[in-house]
Coordinates of C-alpha atoms in Angstrom, one line a residue:
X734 CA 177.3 187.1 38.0
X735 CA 177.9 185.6 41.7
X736 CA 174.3 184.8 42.0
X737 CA 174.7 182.6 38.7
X738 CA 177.8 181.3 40.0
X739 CA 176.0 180.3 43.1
X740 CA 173.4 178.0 41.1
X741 CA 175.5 176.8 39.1
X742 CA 177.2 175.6 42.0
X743 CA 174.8 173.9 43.6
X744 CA 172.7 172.8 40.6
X745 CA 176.2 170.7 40.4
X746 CA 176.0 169.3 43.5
X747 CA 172.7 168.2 43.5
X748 CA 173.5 166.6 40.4
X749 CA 176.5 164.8 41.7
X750 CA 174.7 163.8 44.5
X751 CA 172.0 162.2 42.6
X752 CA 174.4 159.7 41.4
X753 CA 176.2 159.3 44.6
X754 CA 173.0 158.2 46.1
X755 CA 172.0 156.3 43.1
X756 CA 175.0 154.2 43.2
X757 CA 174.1 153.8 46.6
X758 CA 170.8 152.7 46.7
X759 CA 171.3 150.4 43.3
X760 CA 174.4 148.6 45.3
X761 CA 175.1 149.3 48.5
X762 CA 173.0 147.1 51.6
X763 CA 170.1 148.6 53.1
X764 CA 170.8 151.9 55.0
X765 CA 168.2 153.7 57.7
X766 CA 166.1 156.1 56.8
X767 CA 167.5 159.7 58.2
X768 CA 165.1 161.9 61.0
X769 CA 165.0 165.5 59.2
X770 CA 163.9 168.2 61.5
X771 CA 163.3 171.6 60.2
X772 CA 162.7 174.5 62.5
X773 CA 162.1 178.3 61.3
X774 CA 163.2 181.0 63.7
X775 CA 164.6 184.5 63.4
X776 CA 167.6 185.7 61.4
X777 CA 169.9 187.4 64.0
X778 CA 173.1 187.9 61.7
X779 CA 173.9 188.3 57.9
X780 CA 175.9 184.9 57.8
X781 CA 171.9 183.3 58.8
X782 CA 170.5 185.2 55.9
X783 CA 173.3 183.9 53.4
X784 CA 172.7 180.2 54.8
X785 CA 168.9 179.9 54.2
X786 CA 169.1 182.0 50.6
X787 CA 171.9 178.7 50.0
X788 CA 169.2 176.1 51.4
X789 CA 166.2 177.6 49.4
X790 CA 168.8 177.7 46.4
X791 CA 169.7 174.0 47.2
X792 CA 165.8 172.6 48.0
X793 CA 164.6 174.3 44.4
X794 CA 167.5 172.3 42.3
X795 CA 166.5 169.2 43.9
X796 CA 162.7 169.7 43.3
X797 CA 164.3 169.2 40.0
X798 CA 165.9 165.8 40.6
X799 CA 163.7 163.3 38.5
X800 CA 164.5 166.0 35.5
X801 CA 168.6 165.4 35.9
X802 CA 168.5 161.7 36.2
X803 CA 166.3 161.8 32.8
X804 CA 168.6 164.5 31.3
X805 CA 172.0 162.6 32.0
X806 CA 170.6 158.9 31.0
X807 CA 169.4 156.8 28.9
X808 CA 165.6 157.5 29.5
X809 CA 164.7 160.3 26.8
X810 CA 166.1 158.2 23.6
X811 CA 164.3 154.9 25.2
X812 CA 161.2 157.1 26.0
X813 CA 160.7 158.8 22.6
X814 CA 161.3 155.8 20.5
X815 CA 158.9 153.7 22.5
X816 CA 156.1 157.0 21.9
X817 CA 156.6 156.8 17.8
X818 CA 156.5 153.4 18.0
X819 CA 152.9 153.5 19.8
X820 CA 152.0 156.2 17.3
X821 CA 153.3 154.0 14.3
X822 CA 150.9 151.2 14.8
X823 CA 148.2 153.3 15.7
X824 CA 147.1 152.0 19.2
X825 CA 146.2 155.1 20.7
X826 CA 146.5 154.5 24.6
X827 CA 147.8 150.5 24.1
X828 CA 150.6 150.5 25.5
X829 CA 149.0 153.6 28.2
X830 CA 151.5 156.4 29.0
X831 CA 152.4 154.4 32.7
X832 CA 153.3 151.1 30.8
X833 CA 155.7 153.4 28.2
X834 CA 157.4 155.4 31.5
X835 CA 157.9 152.5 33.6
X836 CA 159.4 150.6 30.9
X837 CA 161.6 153.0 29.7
X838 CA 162.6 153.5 33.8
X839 CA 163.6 150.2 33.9
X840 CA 165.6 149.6 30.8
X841 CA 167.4 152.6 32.4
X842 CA 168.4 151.3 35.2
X843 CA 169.5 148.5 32.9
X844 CA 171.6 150.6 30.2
X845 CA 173.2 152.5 33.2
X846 CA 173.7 149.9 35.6
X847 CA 177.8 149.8 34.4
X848 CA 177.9 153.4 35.2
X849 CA 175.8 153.3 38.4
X850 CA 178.3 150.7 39.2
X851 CA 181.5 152.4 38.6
X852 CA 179.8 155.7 40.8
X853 CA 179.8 153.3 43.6
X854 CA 183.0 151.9 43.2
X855 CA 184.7 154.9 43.0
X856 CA 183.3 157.4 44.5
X857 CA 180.7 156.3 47.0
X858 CA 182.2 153.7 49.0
X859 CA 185.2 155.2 49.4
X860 CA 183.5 158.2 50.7
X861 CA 181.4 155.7 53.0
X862 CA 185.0 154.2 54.4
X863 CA 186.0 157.9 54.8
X864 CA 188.6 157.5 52.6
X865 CA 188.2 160.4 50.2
X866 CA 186.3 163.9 50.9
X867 CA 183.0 164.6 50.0
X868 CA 184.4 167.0 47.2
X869 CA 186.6 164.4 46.0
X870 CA 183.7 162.0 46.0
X871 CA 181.5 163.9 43.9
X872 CA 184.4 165.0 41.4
X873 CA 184.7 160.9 40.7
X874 CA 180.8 160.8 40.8
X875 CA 180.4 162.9 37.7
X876 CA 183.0 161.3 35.6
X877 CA 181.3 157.9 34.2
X878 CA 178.6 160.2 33.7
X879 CA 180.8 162.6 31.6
X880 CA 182.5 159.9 29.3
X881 CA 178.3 158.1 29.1
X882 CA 177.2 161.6 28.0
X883 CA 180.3 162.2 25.8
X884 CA 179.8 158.8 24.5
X885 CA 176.8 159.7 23.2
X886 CA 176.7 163.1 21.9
X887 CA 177.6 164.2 18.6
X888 CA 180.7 166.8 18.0
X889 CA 178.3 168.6 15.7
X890 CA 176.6 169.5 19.5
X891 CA 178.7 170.0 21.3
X892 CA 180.6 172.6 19.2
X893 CA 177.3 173.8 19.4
X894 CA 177.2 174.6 23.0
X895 CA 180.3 175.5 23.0
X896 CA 180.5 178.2 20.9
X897 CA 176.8 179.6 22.2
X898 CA 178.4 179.3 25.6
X899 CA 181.1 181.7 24.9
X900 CA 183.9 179.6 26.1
X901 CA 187.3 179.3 24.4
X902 CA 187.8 176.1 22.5
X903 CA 188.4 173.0 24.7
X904 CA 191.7 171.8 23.9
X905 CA 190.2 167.8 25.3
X906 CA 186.7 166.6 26.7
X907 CA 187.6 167.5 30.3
X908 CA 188.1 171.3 29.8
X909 CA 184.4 171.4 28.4
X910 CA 182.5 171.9 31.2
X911 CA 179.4 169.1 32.1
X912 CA 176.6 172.2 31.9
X913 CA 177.8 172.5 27.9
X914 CA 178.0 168.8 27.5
X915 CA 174.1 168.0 29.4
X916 CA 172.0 170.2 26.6
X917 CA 174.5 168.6 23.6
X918 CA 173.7 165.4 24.6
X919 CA 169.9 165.6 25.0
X920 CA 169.6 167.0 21.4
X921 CA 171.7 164.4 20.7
X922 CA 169.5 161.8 22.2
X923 CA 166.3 162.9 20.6
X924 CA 168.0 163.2 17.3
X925 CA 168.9 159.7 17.3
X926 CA 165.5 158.7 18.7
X927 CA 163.9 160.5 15.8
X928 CA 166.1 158.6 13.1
X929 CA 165.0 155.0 14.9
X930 CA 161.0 156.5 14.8
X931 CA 161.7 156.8 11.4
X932 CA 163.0 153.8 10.6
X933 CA 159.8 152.1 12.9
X934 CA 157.2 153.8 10.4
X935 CA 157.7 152.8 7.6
X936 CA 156.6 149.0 7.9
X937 CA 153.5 150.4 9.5
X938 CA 153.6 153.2 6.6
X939 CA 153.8 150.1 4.0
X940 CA 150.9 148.0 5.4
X941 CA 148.6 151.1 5.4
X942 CA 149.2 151.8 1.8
X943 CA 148.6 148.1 1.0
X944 CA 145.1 147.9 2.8
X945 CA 144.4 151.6 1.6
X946 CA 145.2 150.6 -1.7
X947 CA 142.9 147.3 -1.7
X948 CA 139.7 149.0 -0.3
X949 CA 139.9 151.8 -2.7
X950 CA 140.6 148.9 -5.7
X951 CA 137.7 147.2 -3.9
X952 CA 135.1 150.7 -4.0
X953 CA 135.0 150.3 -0.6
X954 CA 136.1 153.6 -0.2
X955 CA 133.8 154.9 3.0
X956 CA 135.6 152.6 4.9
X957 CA 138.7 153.7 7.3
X958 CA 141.7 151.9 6.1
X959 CA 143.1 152.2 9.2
X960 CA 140.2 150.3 10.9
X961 CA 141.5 147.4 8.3
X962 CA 145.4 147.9 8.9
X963 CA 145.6 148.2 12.5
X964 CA 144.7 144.3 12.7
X965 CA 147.3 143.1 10.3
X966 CA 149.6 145.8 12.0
X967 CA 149.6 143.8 15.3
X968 CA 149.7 140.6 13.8
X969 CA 153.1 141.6 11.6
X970 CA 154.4 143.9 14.9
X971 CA 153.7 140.2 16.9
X972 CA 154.6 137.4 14.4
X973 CA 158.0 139.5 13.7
X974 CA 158.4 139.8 17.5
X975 CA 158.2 143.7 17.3
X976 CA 159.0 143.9 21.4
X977 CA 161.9 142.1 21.2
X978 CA 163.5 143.7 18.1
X979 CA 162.5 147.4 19.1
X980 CA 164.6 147.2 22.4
X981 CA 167.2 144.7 21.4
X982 CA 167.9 147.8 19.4
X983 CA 167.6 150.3 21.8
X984 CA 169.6 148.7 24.2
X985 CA 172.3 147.6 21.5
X986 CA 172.5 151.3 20.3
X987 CA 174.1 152.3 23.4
X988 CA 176.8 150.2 23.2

């Protein structure tokens, strides 16, 4: 039970830490890049032992970094759409994997720049001015975070969580702790990614049937229909102006 304790702990603060520095780096002016030195002698008391079991503990939840900035933004719902979207027209590798990522990184950065802001606000600079604790920083770190995630996430999930989690019933959104709240809202996410995938087939959906429809009327039947469609699928996705619809969306869905 300790040991759990323990990662939780720090699986915490390397979260929190996350978006200190990433209010940091998105607003604050250039800072030097730290020396790290890293020397491995021999344990000559417990207290040594405890320490480097902390720092392995610590080192291994930040290895997993890149996976808590995607679980507590934006990026999964932005990500997922923009893959069924890809599959709905039938591309294959147009737009490739790289183009899909580093979009959906960027309109990240864009749908969380408000809270990215608000972490640097009021927690990092203060912290910087050593006006507030460390601990104090990282308690204001997580809370835009909290009210994005909460923002987001059904109750339905939530009460999910909650009640698989053991814990007795929040009485308001702060008693539930952010652990419960991170799984509710990623199920969340990719629920509401799948509804907008939906909604992105079925035009595509429509102009296979059509095409499908007109080579079988045709007796052209050895021929792929969605050789035929993929053209006019580009052209409607283009004349329509597909881009710009698909992530006006996305980004409007957020709000």
């Amino acid at each position: 039970m300790k040991t759990g304790q323990t990662i939780k702990r720090y699986f915490m603060l390397a979260l929190t830490a996350l978006l200190v520095l990433a209010g940091a780096f998105a607003y604050a002016e250039p800072m030097p890049i730290p020396s790290l030195n890293i020397g491995v002698g021999t344990a000559t008391k417990p207290n040594d032992v405890a320490v480097t079991v902390q720092i392995f503990l610590l080192l291994t939840i930040m290895s997993l970094a890149p996976g808590l900035l995607i679980m507590t933004t934006s990026f999964t719902r932005i990500s997922v759409v923009l893959s069924f979207l890809r599959t709905a027209m039938g591309t294959q590798s147009a737009p490739s994997n790289q183009v899909i990522l580093s979009l959906s990184m960027f309109l990240t950065f864009f749908i969380m720049t408000p809270v990215w802001q608000q972490i640097n606000k009021e927690a990092y600079q203060p912290w910087k001015a050593q006006q507030i604790t460390q601990e104090q920083a990282m308690e204001r770190a997580v809370k835009p975070v909290r009210k994005f995630m909460l923002s987001q996430t059904r109750e339905k999930d939530l009460a999910l969580f909650v009640s698989l989690s053991k814990l007795p019933r929040p009485k308001n959104a702060e008693e539930i702790p952010t652990l419960t709240i991170i799984p509710a809202f990623m199920i969340s996410e990719l629920r509401t990614a799948f509804q907008i995938g939906f909604l992105i087939y079925i035009p595509f959906i429509v102009v296979d049937m059509v095409v499908a429809s007109v080579l079988m009327s045709m007796g052209m039947m050895m021929l792929p229909p969605v050789m035929i469609s993929l053209p006019f699928k580009i052209l409607l996705f283009t004349l329509v102006d597909g881009w710009g619809l698909v992530i006006g969306s996305l980004v409007n869905s957020f709000g």
